[in-house]
Amino acid sequence: MNQKIIFIFLLAFLFYLTSQTVVPGQSKDEIDALKKEIMKTKPGTSTFLLRGYAHSGLEIMDDNSSFVGGSFNPIFLWRQSSKLLFESELELELEDGETVIGLEYANMSYFLNDYITLRLGKFLIPFGTFGERLHPRWINRLPSNPLGYSHDEQVGPSSQVGIEIRGAIPVLTGYGINYSIYLVNGPNLNDGSIEPEEAGKLHYDNFLDNNKNKAIGGRIGFLPLSDATLEIGFSGQFGKVGNTGSQYEDVSAKLYAFDLSYVKMIKELKSIIDLKGQLNIVEVDNAEYVTGDDPNGMYSFDNVSKAYYGQISLKPAFVKNEILNHLEFVGRYSKLLLPSKAAWGGEKTQLTFGINYWIDWRTVVKFGYQTITVDSNPGLPVTNSFLLHWSIGF
Amino acid sequence: MKTKIINSVLVVSFFALLFYGCSTYKEITSKSGAQLWGENCVRCHNAPSPSAFSDTEWETIAQHMRVRANLNSTQVNKIVDFLKMAN
């Protein structure tokens, strides 16, 4: 009997021991496996992020209408360390029945200290703020760009290749100043030898410089108030634009821009008011160009171009109505003034009104009505357009 | 004459901003990350939700925005700390 009791006791003890040794062993394995899984997701010192934006829409004009394929702009960000960032943006869009891929920018930023960043490569030029900060479709409050601020009929640079230092310093004015100084290839002058109708026009896609001279430029922005609501900016870019060895070798261009931004919550209206404006001026030295009709005939003109816009938007984001607080009302006046005596000259006025519905903070459906009047040719009819676009940032 | 008037306005504006700025600088340096997030993002686009990205992603985005929006490191660090805390 005693032997039976001892045997049962030993069996129970053995079971206890084995159960005690197996279970903790299994838990330890599980914990180790869990640790390994966690370590797999632990970020390294360098991180990669894919962001970007896209848009598409429907455009109805006086004599035709079309769905527009819009564009898809992936943005690649590599954060190599707390000091080093590489960023690049591609633009994929449908143009004349083909898919076109463009490199918007690709550059490396090195943070020298708290207030100075060194940037090398192809970067968006801080000439005003529209081209650098406001042009992405999910940021631009209207379905279209102001006159003179898109790739066609461009007055002022958008992106160029070079070197830049930039940053922000909390001195001088209320919120501080931000600045940028850069050296780039600069624009090149179309001398009309191949395209007489474009003689005197500047092209900004000068990715392989046409002369030894580099354009120097910069922008300084003042934020004079204590809450960053107001920013006033001055930009300039100066350099020779003619081809080396040509009669236009010494032709220079002086580019200026003035920009303004005011964003403020108006408590009484439970809304955010957003005012934006920019004036671009491009002055090219006078030169003589071949006329298109007569190869021996030459002509000259005051080569000054201007493009400006003013925009106001009101977003009742703090009203209680669930539909109204997703809406935004926008109006913009834009003007383009090109040299009247140039073959590509003329004067246009654009008036655009829009209502936006924000699905979330980065997804918007935009309804717009736009008129474009060719002031330099009153005989031409006014172009009316209804624009419906959706844009998403991600 | 016109140029002189424009230049005079610019010079006066510059010194007015300088004078006003000196009086408000201390107020700005004491701002929280939440305040800086609210004030700076909306200068160009709607303020993003902190939950839109992970902590690691915010660090990369912050570097990108430091360059694009010309922010200094103090401002960016405060904003990132706020976004991580609120995420």
Coordinates of C-alpha atoms in Angstrom, one line a residue:
Chain A
M1 CA 0.0 0.0 0.0
N2 CA 2.8 2.3 1.0
Q3 CA 4.6 1.4 -2.2
K4 CA 1.5 2.4 -4.2
I5 CA 1.3 5.7 -2.3
I6 CA 5.0 6.4 -2.9
F7 CA 4.7 5.4 -6.5
I8 CA 1.7 7.7 -7.1
F9 CA 3.4 10.5 -5.2
L10 CA 6.5 10.1 -7.3
L11 CA 4.5 10.0 -10.5
A12 CA 2.7 13.2 -9.5
F13 CA 5.9 14.8 -8.6
L14 CA 7.5 13.8 -11.9
F15 CA 4.4 15.2 -13.7
Y16 CA 4.8 18.4 -11.8
L17 CA 8.4 18.7 -12.6
T18 CA 7.9 18.0 -16.3
S19 CA 5.0 20.4 -16.5
Q20 CA 7.1 23.1 -14.7
T21 CA 10.1 22.6 -17.1
V22 CA 8.1 22.4 -20.3
V23 CA 5.7 25.3 -19.9
P24 CA 8.3 27.9 -19.0
G25 CA 10.5 26.6 -21.9
Q26 CA 7.7 27.1 -24.3
S27 CA 7.0 30.6 -23.0
K28 CA 10.6 31.5 -23.4
D29 CA 10.6 30.3 -27.0
E30 CA 7.5 32.3 -27.6
I31 CA 9.0 35.4 -26.0
D32 CA 12.2 35.0 -28.1
A33 CA 10.1 34.6 -31.2
L34 CA 8.1 37.6 -30.3
K35 CA 11.4 39.6 -29.7
K36 CA 12.6 38.6 -33.1
E37 CA 9.4 39.7 -34.7
I38 CA 9.6 43.0 -32.9
M39 CA 13.2 43.5 -33.9
K40 CA 12.2 43.0 -37.6
T41 CA 10.0 46.1 -37.4
K42 CA 12.5 48.2 -35.4
P43 CA 13.4 51.1 -37.7
G44 CA 17.1 51.6 -38.5
T45 CA 18.9 54.9 -38.6
S46 CA 18.0 55.4 -42.3
T47 CA 14.3 55.3 -43.3
F48 CA 12.5 55.4 -46.6
L49 CA 9.1 56.9 -47.2
L50 CA 7.0 57.1 -50.3
R51 CA 4.5 59.9 -50.4
G52 CA 3.0 62.0 -53.2
Y53 CA -0.2 63.2 -54.7
A54 CA -2.4 62.7 -57.7
H55 CA -5.3 64.3 -59.5
S56 CA -7.8 63.8 -62.3
G57 CA -10.9 65.5 -63.5
L58 CA -13.4 66.6 -66.0
E59 CA -13.1 69.9 -67.9
I60 CA -16.0 71.4 -69.9
M61 CA -15.2 74.3 -72.3
D62 CA -17.3 76.3 -74.8
D63 CA -16.7 73.9 -77.7
N64 CA -15.5 70.6 -76.1
S65 CA -15.3 68.6 -73.0
S66 CA -12.9 66.0 -71.8
F67 CA -11.9 63.9 -68.9
V68 CA -8.4 64.8 -68.1
G69 CA -6.0 62.1 -66.9
G70 CA -4.3 64.5 -64.6
S71 CA -1.1 63.3 -63.0
F72 CA 0.5 61.1 -60.4
N73 CA 3.4 62.5 -58.5
P74 CA 5.3 60.0 -56.3
I75 CA 7.6 61.7 -53.8
F76 CA 10.6 59.5 -52.5
L77 CA 12.1 60.5 -49.2
W78 CA 15.2 58.9 -47.8
R79 CA 16.2 60.0 -44.3
Q80 CA 19.8 58.8 -44.1
S81 CA 20.3 60.3 -40.6
S82 CA 19.3 63.2 -38.6
K83 CA 21.6 65.3 -40.8
L84 CA 21.0 64.0 -44.2
L85 CA 17.9 63.8 -46.4
F86 CA 17.4 62.8 -50.1
E87 CA 14.1 63.8 -51.7
S88 CA 12.9 63.3 -55.2
E89 CA 9.6 63.8 -57.0
L90 CA 8.5 62.4 -60.4
E91 CA 5.6 63.6 -62.4
L92 CA 3.7 61.0 -64.5
E93 CA 1.1 62.5 -66.7
L94 CA -0.9 61.9 -69.8
E95 CA 0.1 64.3 -72.6
D96 CA -1.0 64.1 -76.3
G97 CA -1.9 60.4 -76.0
E98 CA 1.3 59.4 -74.3
T99 CA 2.5 58.9 -70.7
V100 CA 5.2 61.4 -69.9
I101 CA 7.5 61.1 -67.0
G102 CA 9.3 64.2 -65.7
L103 CA 11.8 64.7 -62.9
E104 CA 10.4 67.5 -60.8
Y105 CA 13.3 67.5 -58.4
A106 CA 16.0 65.2 -57.0
N107 CA 18.3 66.7 -54.3
M108 CA 20.2 66.0 -51.2
S109 CA 19.9 68.2 -48.1
Y110 CA 22.6 68.3 -45.4
F111 CA 21.6 70.1 -42.1
L112 CA 24.8 72.0 -41.3
N113 CA 23.3 73.4 -38.1
D114 CA 20.0 74.5 -36.6
Y115 CA 19.7 77.4 -39.1
I116 CA 21.6 76.4 -42.2
T117 CA 20.7 73.6 -44.7
L118 CA 22.9 72.9 -47.7
R119 CA 21.1 71.5 -50.7
L120 CA 22.5 70.1 -53.9
G121 CA 20.9 68.8 -57.1
K122 CA 17.7 69.7 -58.9
F123 CA 15.4 71.6 -56.6
L124 CA 12.2 73.7 -56.7
I125 CA 13.3 77.3 -56.9
P126 CA 12.2 79.6 -54.1
F127 CA 11.0 82.2 -56.5
G128 CA 7.9 83.4 -54.7
T129 CA 5.9 80.6 -53.0
F130 CA 3.6 79.2 -55.7
G131 CA 6.2 77.1 -57.5
E132 CA 7.9 75.8 -54.4
R133 CA 5.1 75.4 -51.9
L134 CA 1.6 75.8 -53.3
H135 CA 1.5 74.2 -56.8
P136 CA 0.8 70.5 -55.7
R137 CA -2.7 69.7 -56.7
W138 CA -3.9 68.8 -53.2
I139 CA -2.5 72.1 -51.9
N140 CA -3.6 74.4 -54.8
R141 CA -7.1 75.6 -53.8
L142 CA -8.3 75.7 -57.5
P143 CA -8.3 73.2 -60.3
S144 CA -6.0 75.4 -62.4
N145 CA -2.8 77.4 -62.0
P146 CA -2.7 81.2 -62.3
L147 CA -1.6 82.5 -65.7
G148 CA 2.2 82.5 -66.0
Y149 CA 2.6 79.9 -63.2
S150 CA 2.4 76.7 -65.2
H151 CA 4.9 75.1 -67.6
D152 CA 3.3 76.8 -70.6
E153 CA 3.6 80.6 -70.7
Q154 CA 5.9 80.4 -67.7
V155 CA 7.1 83.7 -66.1
G156 CA 9.8 82.7 -63.6
P157 CA 11.6 79.5 -62.8
S158 CA 10.1 76.4 -61.2
S159 CA 13.0 74.0 -60.7
Q160 CA 16.7 74.1 -61.7
V161 CA 20.0 72.4 -61.1
G162 CA 22.5 73.9 -58.6
I163 CA 23.5 74.4 -55.0
E164 CA 21.6 76.3 -52.3
I165 CA 21.8 77.2 -48.7
R166 CA 18.5 77.9 -46.8
G167 CA 17.0 78.0 -43.4
A168 CA 15.1 80.0 -40.9
I169 CA 16.4 82.3 -38.2
P170 CA 14.3 83.5 -35.2
V171 CA 15.5 87.1 -35.5
L172 CA 14.6 90.5 -36.9
T173 CA 10.8 90.0 -37.1
G174 CA 8.2 88.5 -34.8
Y175 CA 8.3 84.9 -36.0
G176 CA 11.6 85.2 -37.6
I177 CA 12.9 85.2 -41.2
N178 CA 13.4 82.4 -43.6
Y179 CA 16.0 82.7 -46.4
S180 CA 17.5 81.0 -49.4
I181 CA 20.5 81.8 -51.5
Y182 CA 21.4 79.6 -54.5
L183 CA 23.6 79.3 -57.5
V184 CA 22.0 77.5 -60.5
N185 CA 22.5 77.1 -64.3
G186 CA 19.7 79.7 -64.7
P187 CA 17.4 80.1 -67.7
N188 CA 18.5 80.2 -71.3
L189 CA 17.5 82.6 -74.0
N190 CA 15.7 81.4 -77.1
D191 CA 17.5 83.4 -79.8
G192 CA 15.0 82.6 -82.5
S193 CA 17.4 80.8 -84.8
I194 CA 15.3 77.7 -84.8
E195 CA 12.0 79.0 -83.5
P196 CA 11.7 82.6 -84.7
E197 CA 8.2 82.9 -83.1
E198 CA 9.8 82.4 -79.7
A199 CA 12.8 84.8 -80.1
G200 CA 13.6 86.5 -76.8
K201 CA 11.7 84.0 -74.7
L202 CA 13.4 82.4 -71.6
H203 CA 13.3 78.7 -71.1
Y204 CA 13.8 77.4 -67.6
D205 CA 14.7 73.7 -68.4
N206 CA 18.4 74.6 -68.7
F207 CA 19.6 71.4 -67.0
L208 CA 22.9 71.5 -68.9
D209 CA 24.1 75.1 -68.9
N210 CA 24.4 77.0 -72.2
N211 CA 27.1 79.3 -70.9
K212 CA 29.8 79.6 -68.2
N213 CA 27.8 82.1 -66.2
K214 CA 25.7 80.9 -63.3
A215 CA 22.5 82.6 -62.1
I216 CA 22.5 83.7 -58.5
G217 CA 19.3 84.1 -56.7
G218 CA 17.5 83.9 -53.4
R219 CA 14.4 84.7 -51.4
I220 CA 13.9 86.2 -48.0
G221 CA 10.6 85.8 -46.2
F222 CA 9.5 87.9 -43.2
L223 CA 7.0 86.6 -40.7
P224 CA 6.4 89.8 -38.8
L225 CA 3.6 88.7 -36.5
S226 CA 3.8 86.4 -33.4
D227 CA 1.6 83.7 -34.8
A228 CA 3.0 83.0 -38.3
T229 CA -0.2 84.2 -40.0
L230 CA 1.5 86.7 -42.3
E231 CA 4.5 86.1 -44.5
I232 CA 5.9 88.6 -47.0
G233 CA 8.6 87.4 -49.4
F234 CA 11.0 89.0 -51.8
S235 CA 12.8 86.9 -54.5
G236 CA 15.4 87.7 -57.1
Q237 CA 17.5 85.8 -59.7
F238 CA 20.2 87.3 -61.9
G239 CA 22.4 85.9 -64.6
K240 CA 23.4 85.8 -68.3
V241 CA 21.1 83.8 -70.4
G242 CA 22.6 83.8 -73.9
N243 CA 24.6 81.0 -75.5
T244 CA 28.4 81.2 -75.2
G245 CA 30.0 82.4 -78.4
S246 CA 26.8 83.8 -79.8
Q247 CA 25.9 87.5 -80.3
Y248 CA 23.6 87.0 -77.3
E249 CA 26.5 86.0 -75.0
D250 CA 26.1 89.1 -72.8
V251 CA 22.4 89.2 -72.7
S252 CA 21.3 89.1 -69.0
A253 CA 18.0 88.5 -67.3
K254 CA 16.8 90.0 -64.0
L255 CA 13.9 88.2 -62.3
Y256 CA 12.0 89.5 -59.3
A257 CA 9.1 88.2 -57.3
F258 CA 7.0 89.5 -54.4
D259 CA 4.8 87.2 -52.5
L260 CA 2.3 87.5 -49.7
S261 CA 0.4 84.9 -47.5
Y262 CA -2.1 85.6 -44.8
V263 CA -3.9 82.7 -43.1
K264 CA -6.1 83.4 -40.1
M265 CA -8.9 81.9 -38.2
I266 CA -11.8 84.4 -38.0
K267 CA -13.7 83.5 -34.8
E268 CA -16.8 85.5 -35.7
L269 CA -17.2 83.5 -39.0
K270 CA -15.9 80.2 -37.4
S271 CA -13.8 80.0 -40.5
I272 CA -10.2 80.1 -41.8
I273 CA -9.5 82.9 -44.3
D274 CA -6.5 82.4 -46.6
L275 CA -5.1 85.2 -48.7
K276 CA -2.3 84.5 -51.2
G277 CA -0.7 86.7 -53.8
Q278 CA 2.4 86.8 -56.0
L279 CA 3.9 89.1 -58.6
N280 CA 6.6 87.8 -61.0
I281 CA 8.7 90.2 -63.2
V282 CA 11.2 89.0 -65.8
E283 CA 13.4 91.6 -67.5
V284 CA 15.7 90.5 -70.3
D285 CA 18.2 92.9 -71.8
N286 CA 17.1 94.2 -75.2
A287 CA 18.6 92.4 -78.2
E288 CA 18.0 92.2 -81.9
Y289 CA 16.3 89.0 -83.2
V290 CA 15.7 87.7 -86.7
T291 CA 12.2 88.1 -88.0
G292 CA 10.4 84.9 -89.0
D293 CA 9.4 86.3 -92.5
D294 CA 12.7 87.8 -93.6
P295 CA 16.0 86.1 -92.6
N296 CA 17.8 89.4 -93.0
G297 CA 15.3 91.4 -91.1
M298 CA 15.9 92.2 -87.5
Y299 CA 13.7 93.5 -84.7
S300 CA 13.9 94.4 -81.1
F301 CA 11.4 95.0 -78.3
D302 CA 11.2 95.8 -74.5
N303 CA 11.5 92.2 -73.2
V304 CA 9.6 92.5 -69.9
S305 CA 7.1 89.9 -68.8
K306 CA 4.8 90.0 -65.7
A307 CA 2.5 87.6 -64.1
Y308 CA 0.5 88.1 -61.0
Y309 CA -2.4 86.7 -59.0
G310 CA -4.4 87.4 -55.9
Q311 CA -6.5 84.6 -54.3
I312 CA -8.9 84.5 -51.3
S313 CA -10.4 81.4 -49.8
L314 CA -12.8 80.9 -46.9
K315 CA -13.2 77.6 -45.1
P316 CA -15.9 77.4 -42.5
A317 CA -14.1 74.6 -40.7
F318 CA -15.5 75.3 -37.2
V319 CA -19.2 75.6 -37.9
K320 CA -21.3 72.7 -36.5
N321 CA -23.0 71.8 -39.8
E322 CA -21.3 68.6 -41.1
I323 CA -21.5 69.5 -44.8
L324 CA -20.7 73.2 -44.5
N325 CA -17.5 72.5 -42.4
H326 CA -16.1 70.4 -45.2
L327 CA -16.6 73.2 -47.8
E328 CA -14.2 75.9 -49.0
F329 CA -15.0 78.9 -51.2
V330 CA -12.3 80.3 -53.4
G331 CA -11.8 83.2 -55.8
R332 CA -8.7 84.2 -57.8
Y333 CA -7.8 87.0 -60.2
S334 CA -4.8 86.4 -62.4
K335 CA -3.1 88.5 -65.1
L336 CA -0.3 87.7 -67.6
L337 CA 1.5 90.5 -69.4
L338 CA 4.0 89.4 -72.1
P339 CA 6.0 91.9 -74.3
S340 CA 3.5 93.3 -76.8
K341 CA 5.9 93.5 -79.7
A342 CA 7.2 90.0 -79.3
A343 CA 5.8 87.3 -81.5
W344 CA 4.8 85.4 -78.3
G345 CA 3.5 88.6 -76.6
G346 CA 0.1 89.4 -75.4
E347 CA -2.1 90.1 -72.4
K348 CA -4.5 87.8 -70.7
T349 CA -6.8 87.9 -67.7
Q350 CA -8.1 84.9 -65.8
L351 CA -10.9 84.9 -63.3
T352 CA -11.6 81.7 -61.4
F353 CA -14.2 80.8 -58.7
G354 CA -14.3 77.5 -56.9
I355 CA -16.1 75.5 -54.3
N356 CA -14.1 72.7 -52.7
Y357 CA -15.4 69.7 -50.7
W358 CA -12.7 68.3 -48.4
I359 CA -13.2 64.6 -47.8
D360 CA -10.4 64.6 -45.3
W361 CA -7.4 66.9 -44.7
R362 CA -5.6 65.8 -47.9
T363 CA -8.4 64.7 -50.2
V364 CA -10.5 67.3 -52.0
V365 CA -13.1 67.5 -54.8
K366 CA -12.9 70.9 -56.5
F367 CA -15.6 72.5 -58.6
G368 CA -14.5 75.6 -60.6
Y369 CA -15.7 78.1 -63.1
Q370 CA -13.1 80.0 -65.0
T371 CA -12.9 82.7 -67.7
I372 CA -9.9 83.7 -69.7
T373 CA -9.9 86.9 -71.7
V374 CA -7.3 87.8 -74.3
D375 CA -7.0 91.5 -73.6
S376 CA -4.5 92.1 -76.3
N377 CA -6.9 90.8 -78.9
P378 CA -10.4 91.9 -78.1
G379 CA -11.7 90.1 -81.2
L380 CA -11.1 86.8 -79.6
P381 CA -14.0 85.3 -77.6
V382 CA -13.8 84.8 -73.9
T383 CA -13.0 81.2 -72.9
N384 CA -15.4 79.8 -70.4
S385 CA -14.6 76.6 -68.5
F386 CA -16.2 74.4 -65.9
L387 CA -13.6 72.4 -64.1
L388 CA -14.2 69.4 -61.8
H389 CA -11.1 67.9 -60.3
W390 CA -10.3 65.5 -57.4
S391 CA -7.0 65.6 -55.8
I392 CA -5.4 63.4 -53.1
G393 CA -2.2 63.8 -51.1
F394 CA -0.7 60.7 -49.5
Chain B
M1 CA 10.3 109.3 -58.2
K2 CA 8.1 106.2 -58.2
T3 CA 11.2 104.0 -57.5
K4 CA 12.2 106.3 -54.6
I5 CA 8.7 106.0 -53.0
I6 CA 8.8 102.2 -53.3
N7 CA 12.3 102.1 -51.8
S8 CA 11.2 104.3 -48.9
V9 CA 8.2 102.2 -48.2
L10 CA 10.3 99.1 -48.2
V11 CA 12.9 100.6 -45.8
V12 CA 10.3 101.9 -43.4
S13 CA 8.5 98.5 -43.5
F14 CA 11.7 96.7 -42.8
F15 CA 12.5 98.7 -39.7
A16 CA 8.9 98.6 -38.5
L17 CA 9.1 94.8 -38.7
L18 CA 12.4 94.8 -36.9
F19 CA 11.1 96.9 -34.1
Y20 CA 7.9 94.9 -33.7
G21 CA 9.8 91.6 -34.0
C22 CA 12.1 92.3 -31.1
S23 CA 9.1 92.7 -28.7
T24 CA 7.5 89.4 -29.7
Y25 CA 10.5 87.1 -30.0
K26 CA 10.4 85.8 -26.4
E27 CA 6.7 84.9 -26.8
I28 CA 7.5 82.7 -29.8
T29 CA 10.3 80.7 -28.3
S30 CA 8.0 79.6 -25.5
K31 CA 5.4 78.2 -27.9
S32 CA 4.4 74.5 -27.6
G33 CA 4.7 71.9 -30.4
A34 CA 0.9 71.8 -30.7
Q35 CA 0.9 75.6 -31.3
L36 CA 3.7 75.4 -33.9
W37 CA 2.0 72.5 -35.6
G38 CA -1.3 74.4 -35.8
E39 CA 0.3 77.6 -37.0
N40 CA 2.9 76.4 -39.5
C41 CA 1.1 73.6 -41.4
V42 CA -1.9 75.7 -42.4
R43 CA 0.3 78.3 -44.0
C44 CA 0.2 76.1 -47.1
H45 CA -2.1 73.1 -46.5
N46 CA -4.6 71.7 -43.9
A47 CA -3.0 70.5 -40.7
P48 CA -2.5 66.8 -40.8
S49 CA -3.9 64.4 -38.2
P50 CA -1.1 63.1 -35.8
S51 CA -2.5 59.6 -36.5
A52 CA -2.0 59.9 -40.2
F53 CA 1.6 58.6 -39.9
S54 CA 3.8 56.5 -37.6
D55 CA 6.4 58.1 -35.3
T56 CA 9.2 57.0 -37.6
E57 CA 7.4 58.4 -40.6
W58 CA 6.8 61.7 -38.9
E59 CA 10.6 62.1 -38.4
T60 CA 11.2 61.7 -42.1
I61 CA 8.3 64.0 -43.0
A62 CA 9.5 66.6 -40.5
Q63 CA 12.9 66.7 -42.2
H64 CA 11.2 67.1 -45.6
M65 CA 9.0 69.9 -44.3
R66 CA 12.0 71.5 -42.5
V67 CA 13.5 72.0 -45.9
R68 CA 10.4 72.8 -47.9
A69 CA 8.8 75.3 -45.4
N70 CA 12.1 76.7 -44.1
L71 CA 11.6 75.8 -40.5
N72 CA 14.5 75.7 -38.0
S73 CA 15.4 72.7 -35.9
T74 CA 13.8 73.9 -32.7
Q75 CA 10.4 74.4 -34.4
V76 CA 10.6 71.0 -36.1
N77 CA 11.7 69.1 -33.0
K78 CA 8.8 70.6 -31.0
I79 CA 6.3 69.7 -33.7
V80 CA 7.6 66.1 -34.0
D81 CA 7.5 65.6 -30.2
F82 CA 3.9 66.8 -30.2
L83 CA 2.9 64.6 -33.2
K84 CA 4.5 61.5 -31.5
M85 CA 2.8 62.2 -28.2
A86 CA -0.6 62.7 -29.8
N87 CA -0.2 59.8 -32.2

